[in-house]
Coordinates of C-alpha atoms in Angstrom, one line a residue:
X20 CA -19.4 -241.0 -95.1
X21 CA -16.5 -240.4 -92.9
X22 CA -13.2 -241.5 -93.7
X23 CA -12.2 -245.0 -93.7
X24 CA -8.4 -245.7 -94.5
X25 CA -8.4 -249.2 -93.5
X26 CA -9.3 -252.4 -95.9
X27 CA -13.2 -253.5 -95.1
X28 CA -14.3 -256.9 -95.2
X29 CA -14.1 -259.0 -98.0
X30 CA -17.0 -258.0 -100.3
X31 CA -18.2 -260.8 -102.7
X32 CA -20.1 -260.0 -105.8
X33 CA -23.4 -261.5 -106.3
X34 CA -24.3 -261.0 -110.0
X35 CA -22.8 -259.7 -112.8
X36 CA -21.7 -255.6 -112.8
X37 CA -20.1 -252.6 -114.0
X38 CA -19.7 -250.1 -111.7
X39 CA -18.6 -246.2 -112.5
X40 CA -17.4 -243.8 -110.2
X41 CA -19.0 -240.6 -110.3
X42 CA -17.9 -239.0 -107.5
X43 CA -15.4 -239.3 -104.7
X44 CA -12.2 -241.4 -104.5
X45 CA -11.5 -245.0 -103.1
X46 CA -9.5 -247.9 -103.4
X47 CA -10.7 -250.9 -104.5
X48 CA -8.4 -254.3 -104.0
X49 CA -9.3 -257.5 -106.1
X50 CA -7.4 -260.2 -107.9
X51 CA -5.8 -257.7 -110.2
X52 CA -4.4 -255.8 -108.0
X53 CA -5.5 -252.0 -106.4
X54 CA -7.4 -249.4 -108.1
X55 CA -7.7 -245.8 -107.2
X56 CA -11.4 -245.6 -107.8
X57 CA -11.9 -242.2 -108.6
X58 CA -14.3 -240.8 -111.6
X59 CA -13.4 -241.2 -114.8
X60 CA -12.5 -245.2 -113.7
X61 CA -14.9 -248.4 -113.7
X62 CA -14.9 -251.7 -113.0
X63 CA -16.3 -255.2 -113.2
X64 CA -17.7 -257.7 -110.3
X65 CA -17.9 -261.0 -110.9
X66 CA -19.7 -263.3 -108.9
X67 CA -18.3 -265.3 -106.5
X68 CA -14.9 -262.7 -106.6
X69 CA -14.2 -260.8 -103.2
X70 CA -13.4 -257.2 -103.3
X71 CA -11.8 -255.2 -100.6
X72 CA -12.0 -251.3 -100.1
X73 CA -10.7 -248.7 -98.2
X74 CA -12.3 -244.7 -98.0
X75 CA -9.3 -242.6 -97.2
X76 CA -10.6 -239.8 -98.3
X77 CA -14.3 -240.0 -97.3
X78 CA -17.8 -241.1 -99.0
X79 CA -18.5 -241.7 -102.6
X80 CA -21.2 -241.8 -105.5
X81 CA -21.4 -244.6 -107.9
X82 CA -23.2 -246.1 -110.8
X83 CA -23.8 -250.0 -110.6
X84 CA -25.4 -251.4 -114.0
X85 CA -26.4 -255.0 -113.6
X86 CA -26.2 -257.1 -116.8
X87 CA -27.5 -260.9 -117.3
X88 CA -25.0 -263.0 -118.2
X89 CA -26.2 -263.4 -121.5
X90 CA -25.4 -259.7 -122.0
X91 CA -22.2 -259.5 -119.7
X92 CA -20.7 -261.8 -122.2
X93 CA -22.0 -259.5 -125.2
X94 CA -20.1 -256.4 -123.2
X95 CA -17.0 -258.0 -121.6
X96 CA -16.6 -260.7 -123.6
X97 CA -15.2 -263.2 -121.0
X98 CA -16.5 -265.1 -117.7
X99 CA -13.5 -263.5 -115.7
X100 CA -11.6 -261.2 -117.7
X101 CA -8.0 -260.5 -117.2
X102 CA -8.3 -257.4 -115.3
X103 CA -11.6 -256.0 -113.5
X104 CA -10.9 -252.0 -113.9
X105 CA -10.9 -249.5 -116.9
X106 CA -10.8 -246.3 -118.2
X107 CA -14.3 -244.4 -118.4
X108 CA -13.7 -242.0 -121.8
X109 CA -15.6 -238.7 -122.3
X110 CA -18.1 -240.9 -124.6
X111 CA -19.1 -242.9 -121.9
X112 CA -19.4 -240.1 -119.5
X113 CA -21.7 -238.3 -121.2
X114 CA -23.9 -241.5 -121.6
X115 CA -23.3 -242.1 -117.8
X116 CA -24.9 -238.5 -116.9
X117 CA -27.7 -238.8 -119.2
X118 CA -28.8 -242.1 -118.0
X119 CA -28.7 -240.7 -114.0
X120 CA -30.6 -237.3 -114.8
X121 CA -33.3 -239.9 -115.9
X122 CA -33.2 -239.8 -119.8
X123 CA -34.9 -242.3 -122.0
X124 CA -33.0 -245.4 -119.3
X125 CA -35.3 -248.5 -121.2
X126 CA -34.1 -247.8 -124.3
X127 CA -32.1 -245.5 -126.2
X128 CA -29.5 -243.8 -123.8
X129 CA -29.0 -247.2 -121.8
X130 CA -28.6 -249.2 -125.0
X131 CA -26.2 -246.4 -125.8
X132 CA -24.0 -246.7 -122.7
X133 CA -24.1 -250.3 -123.0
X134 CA -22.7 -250.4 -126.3
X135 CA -20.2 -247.6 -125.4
X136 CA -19.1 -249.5 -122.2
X137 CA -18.6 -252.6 -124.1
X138 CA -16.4 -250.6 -126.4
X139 CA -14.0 -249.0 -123.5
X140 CA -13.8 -252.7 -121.8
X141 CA -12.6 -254.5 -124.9
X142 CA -9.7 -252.1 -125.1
X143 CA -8.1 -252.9 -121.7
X144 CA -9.7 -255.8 -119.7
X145 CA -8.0 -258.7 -122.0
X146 CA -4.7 -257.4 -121.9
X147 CA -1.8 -258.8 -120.0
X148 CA -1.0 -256.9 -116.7
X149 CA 1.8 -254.4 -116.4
X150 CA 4.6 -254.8 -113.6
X151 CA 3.6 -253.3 -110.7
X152 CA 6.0 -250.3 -111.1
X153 CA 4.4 -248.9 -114.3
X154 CA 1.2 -249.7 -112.8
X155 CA 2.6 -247.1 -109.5
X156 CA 3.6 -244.3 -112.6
X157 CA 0.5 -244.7 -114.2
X158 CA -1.2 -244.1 -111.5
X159 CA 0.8 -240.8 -110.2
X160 CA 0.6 -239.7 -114.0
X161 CA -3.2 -240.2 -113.5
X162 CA -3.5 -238.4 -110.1
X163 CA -1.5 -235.5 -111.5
X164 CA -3.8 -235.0 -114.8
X165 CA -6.9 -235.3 -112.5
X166 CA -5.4 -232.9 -109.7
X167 CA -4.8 -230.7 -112.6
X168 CA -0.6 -230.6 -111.3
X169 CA 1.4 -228.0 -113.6
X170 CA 4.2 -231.0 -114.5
X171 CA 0.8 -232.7 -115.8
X172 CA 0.8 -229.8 -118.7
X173 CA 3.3 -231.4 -120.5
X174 CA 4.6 -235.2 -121.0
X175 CA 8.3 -234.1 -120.4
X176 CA 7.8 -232.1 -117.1
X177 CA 5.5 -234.9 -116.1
X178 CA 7.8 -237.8 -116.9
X179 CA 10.8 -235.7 -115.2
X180 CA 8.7 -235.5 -111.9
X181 CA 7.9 -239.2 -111.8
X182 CA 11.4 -240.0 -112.2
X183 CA 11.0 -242.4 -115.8
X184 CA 11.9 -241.5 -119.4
X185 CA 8.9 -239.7 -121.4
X186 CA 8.6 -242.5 -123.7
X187 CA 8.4 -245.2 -120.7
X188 CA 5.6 -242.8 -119.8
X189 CA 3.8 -242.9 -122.6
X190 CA 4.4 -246.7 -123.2
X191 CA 3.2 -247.5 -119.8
X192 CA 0.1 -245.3 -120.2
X193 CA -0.6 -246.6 -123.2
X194 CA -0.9 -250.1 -122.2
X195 CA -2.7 -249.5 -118.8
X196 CA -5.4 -247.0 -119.5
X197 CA -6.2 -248.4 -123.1
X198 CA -6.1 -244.6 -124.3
X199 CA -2.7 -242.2 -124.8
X200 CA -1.5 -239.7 -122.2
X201 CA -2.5 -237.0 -124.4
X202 CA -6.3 -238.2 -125.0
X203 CA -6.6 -239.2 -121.3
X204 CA -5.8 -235.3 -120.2
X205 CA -8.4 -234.1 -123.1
X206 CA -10.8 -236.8 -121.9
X207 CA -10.7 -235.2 -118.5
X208 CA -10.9 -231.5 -119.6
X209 CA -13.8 -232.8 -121.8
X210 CA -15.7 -234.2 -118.9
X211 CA -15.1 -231.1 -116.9
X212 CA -16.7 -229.4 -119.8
X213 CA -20.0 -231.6 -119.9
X214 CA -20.3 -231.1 -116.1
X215 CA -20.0 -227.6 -116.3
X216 CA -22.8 -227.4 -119.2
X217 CA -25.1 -229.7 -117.7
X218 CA -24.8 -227.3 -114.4
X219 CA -26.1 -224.7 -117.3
X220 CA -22.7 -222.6 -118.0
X221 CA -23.2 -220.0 -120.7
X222 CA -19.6 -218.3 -120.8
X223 CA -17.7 -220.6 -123.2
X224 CA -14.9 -218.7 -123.7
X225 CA -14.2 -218.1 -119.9
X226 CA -15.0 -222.2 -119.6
X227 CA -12.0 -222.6 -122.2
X228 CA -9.6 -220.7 -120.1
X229 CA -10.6 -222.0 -116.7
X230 CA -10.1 -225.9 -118.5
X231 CA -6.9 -225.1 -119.6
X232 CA -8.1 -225.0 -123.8
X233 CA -5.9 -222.5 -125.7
X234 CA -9.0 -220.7 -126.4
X235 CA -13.0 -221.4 -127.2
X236 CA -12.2 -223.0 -130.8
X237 CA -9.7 -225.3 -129.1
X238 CA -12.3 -226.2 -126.6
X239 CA -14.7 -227.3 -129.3
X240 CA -12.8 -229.0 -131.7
X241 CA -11.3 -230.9 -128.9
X242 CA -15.2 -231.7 -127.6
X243 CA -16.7 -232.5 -131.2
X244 CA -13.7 -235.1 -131.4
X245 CA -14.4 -236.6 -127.8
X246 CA -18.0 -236.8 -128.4
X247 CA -19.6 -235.9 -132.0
X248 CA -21.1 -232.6 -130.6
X249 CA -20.0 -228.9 -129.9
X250 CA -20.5 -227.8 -126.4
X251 CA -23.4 -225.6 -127.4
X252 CA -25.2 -229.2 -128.7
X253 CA -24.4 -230.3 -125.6
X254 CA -25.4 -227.8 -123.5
X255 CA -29.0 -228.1 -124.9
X256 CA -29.1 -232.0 -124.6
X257 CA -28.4 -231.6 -120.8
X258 CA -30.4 -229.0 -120.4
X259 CA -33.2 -230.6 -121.9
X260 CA -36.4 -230.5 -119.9
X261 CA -37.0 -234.6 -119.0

């Protein structure tokens, strides 16, 4: 897809979904505001709500999951929750990658990234919106950890180079994502991780280094606490023949 800066057409939703972004980056405008769709993010349609979007930065690949409305109630909880976007952790990822490589999708693994959706959406989507200049740092502080920025190693340098306080930082992080700075940047090193394995990576000490981990242990104890499993597990999971 080639770039498309510019807000599209209204988009309205025509059933109930939860989208996640596996690859690319967007923007997405809806009653709640602008998100910068980007993996690691989700959100929810509603029908009836218009959406807007905008492709500065060319195509995208995403994951739309169709519930009943029964079931979208089980999951979100509300008709029209608060806000329409969240924070995809590690947990869900996983779950996310196994259901597109075609795993057991009737059953098992889709029942599993229901439930573990439903989990990540009750954190955030009920909770009162932040003004819209945390919701600006947020974002930067997002964009750095994902653009893997050297302020982003630390929550000092990375507060200094937005301009706030570190604990406005952390605060405002807190209350957006659903999640603290600190397990947002693991989240994201995790997921790196799980891509790399499912691609069939073998060197998991030179993995460690290239993600940033002080060294292999680091790397899996940081893993096992994401997501129950060392990254050798993991590796034969996605590996897995069908």
């Amino acid at each position: 897809m080639d770039s498309h800066p510019q807000w599209s057409e209204a988009e309205v939703a025509g059933g109930h979904v939860v989208v996640l972004v596996r690859r690319g980056r967007f923007r997405r405008r809806a009653r709640d505001g602008v998100l910068e769709a980007e993996p690691g993010t989700g959100y929810l349609n509603v029908p009836g709500e218009p959406s807007e979007f905008a492709h500065p930065a060319g195509g995208d690949v995403c994951t739309a999951v169709w519930l009943r409305p029964g079931l979208w109630r089980s999951v979100v909880g509300e008709e029209r929750p608060v806000r329409s976007a969240f924070y995809v952790d590690a947990a869900v990822e996983l779950a996310h990658r196994r259901v597109v490589a075609g795993g057991d999708v009737a059953f098992g693994v889709a029942e599993g990234l229901v439930r573990l959706v439903g989990a990540v959406v009750g954190r955030v989507v009920n909770r009162p919106l932040p003004g819209a200049a945390d919701r600006r740092v947020v974002a930067a502080a997002r964009a750095a950890v994902l653009e893997e920025a050297p302020e982003s190693a630390g929550l000092v340098p990375l507060a200094e180079s937005l301009g706030v306080s570190p604990y406005r930082l952390s605060r405002a992080f807190s209350r957006e994502v659903g999640v603290p700075l600190t397990r947002f940047r693991n989240g994201v090193r995790v997921g790196r991780a799980v891509e790399r394995l499912e691609a069939g990576e073998e060197d998991l000490a030179g993995m460690a280094a290239d993600l940033g981990f002080a060294d292999q242990a680091h790397m899996t104890r940081t893993v096992r606490d994401h997501l129950g499993q060392t990254p050798t597990a993991l590796r034969r999971l996605l590996t897995r023949p069908g």
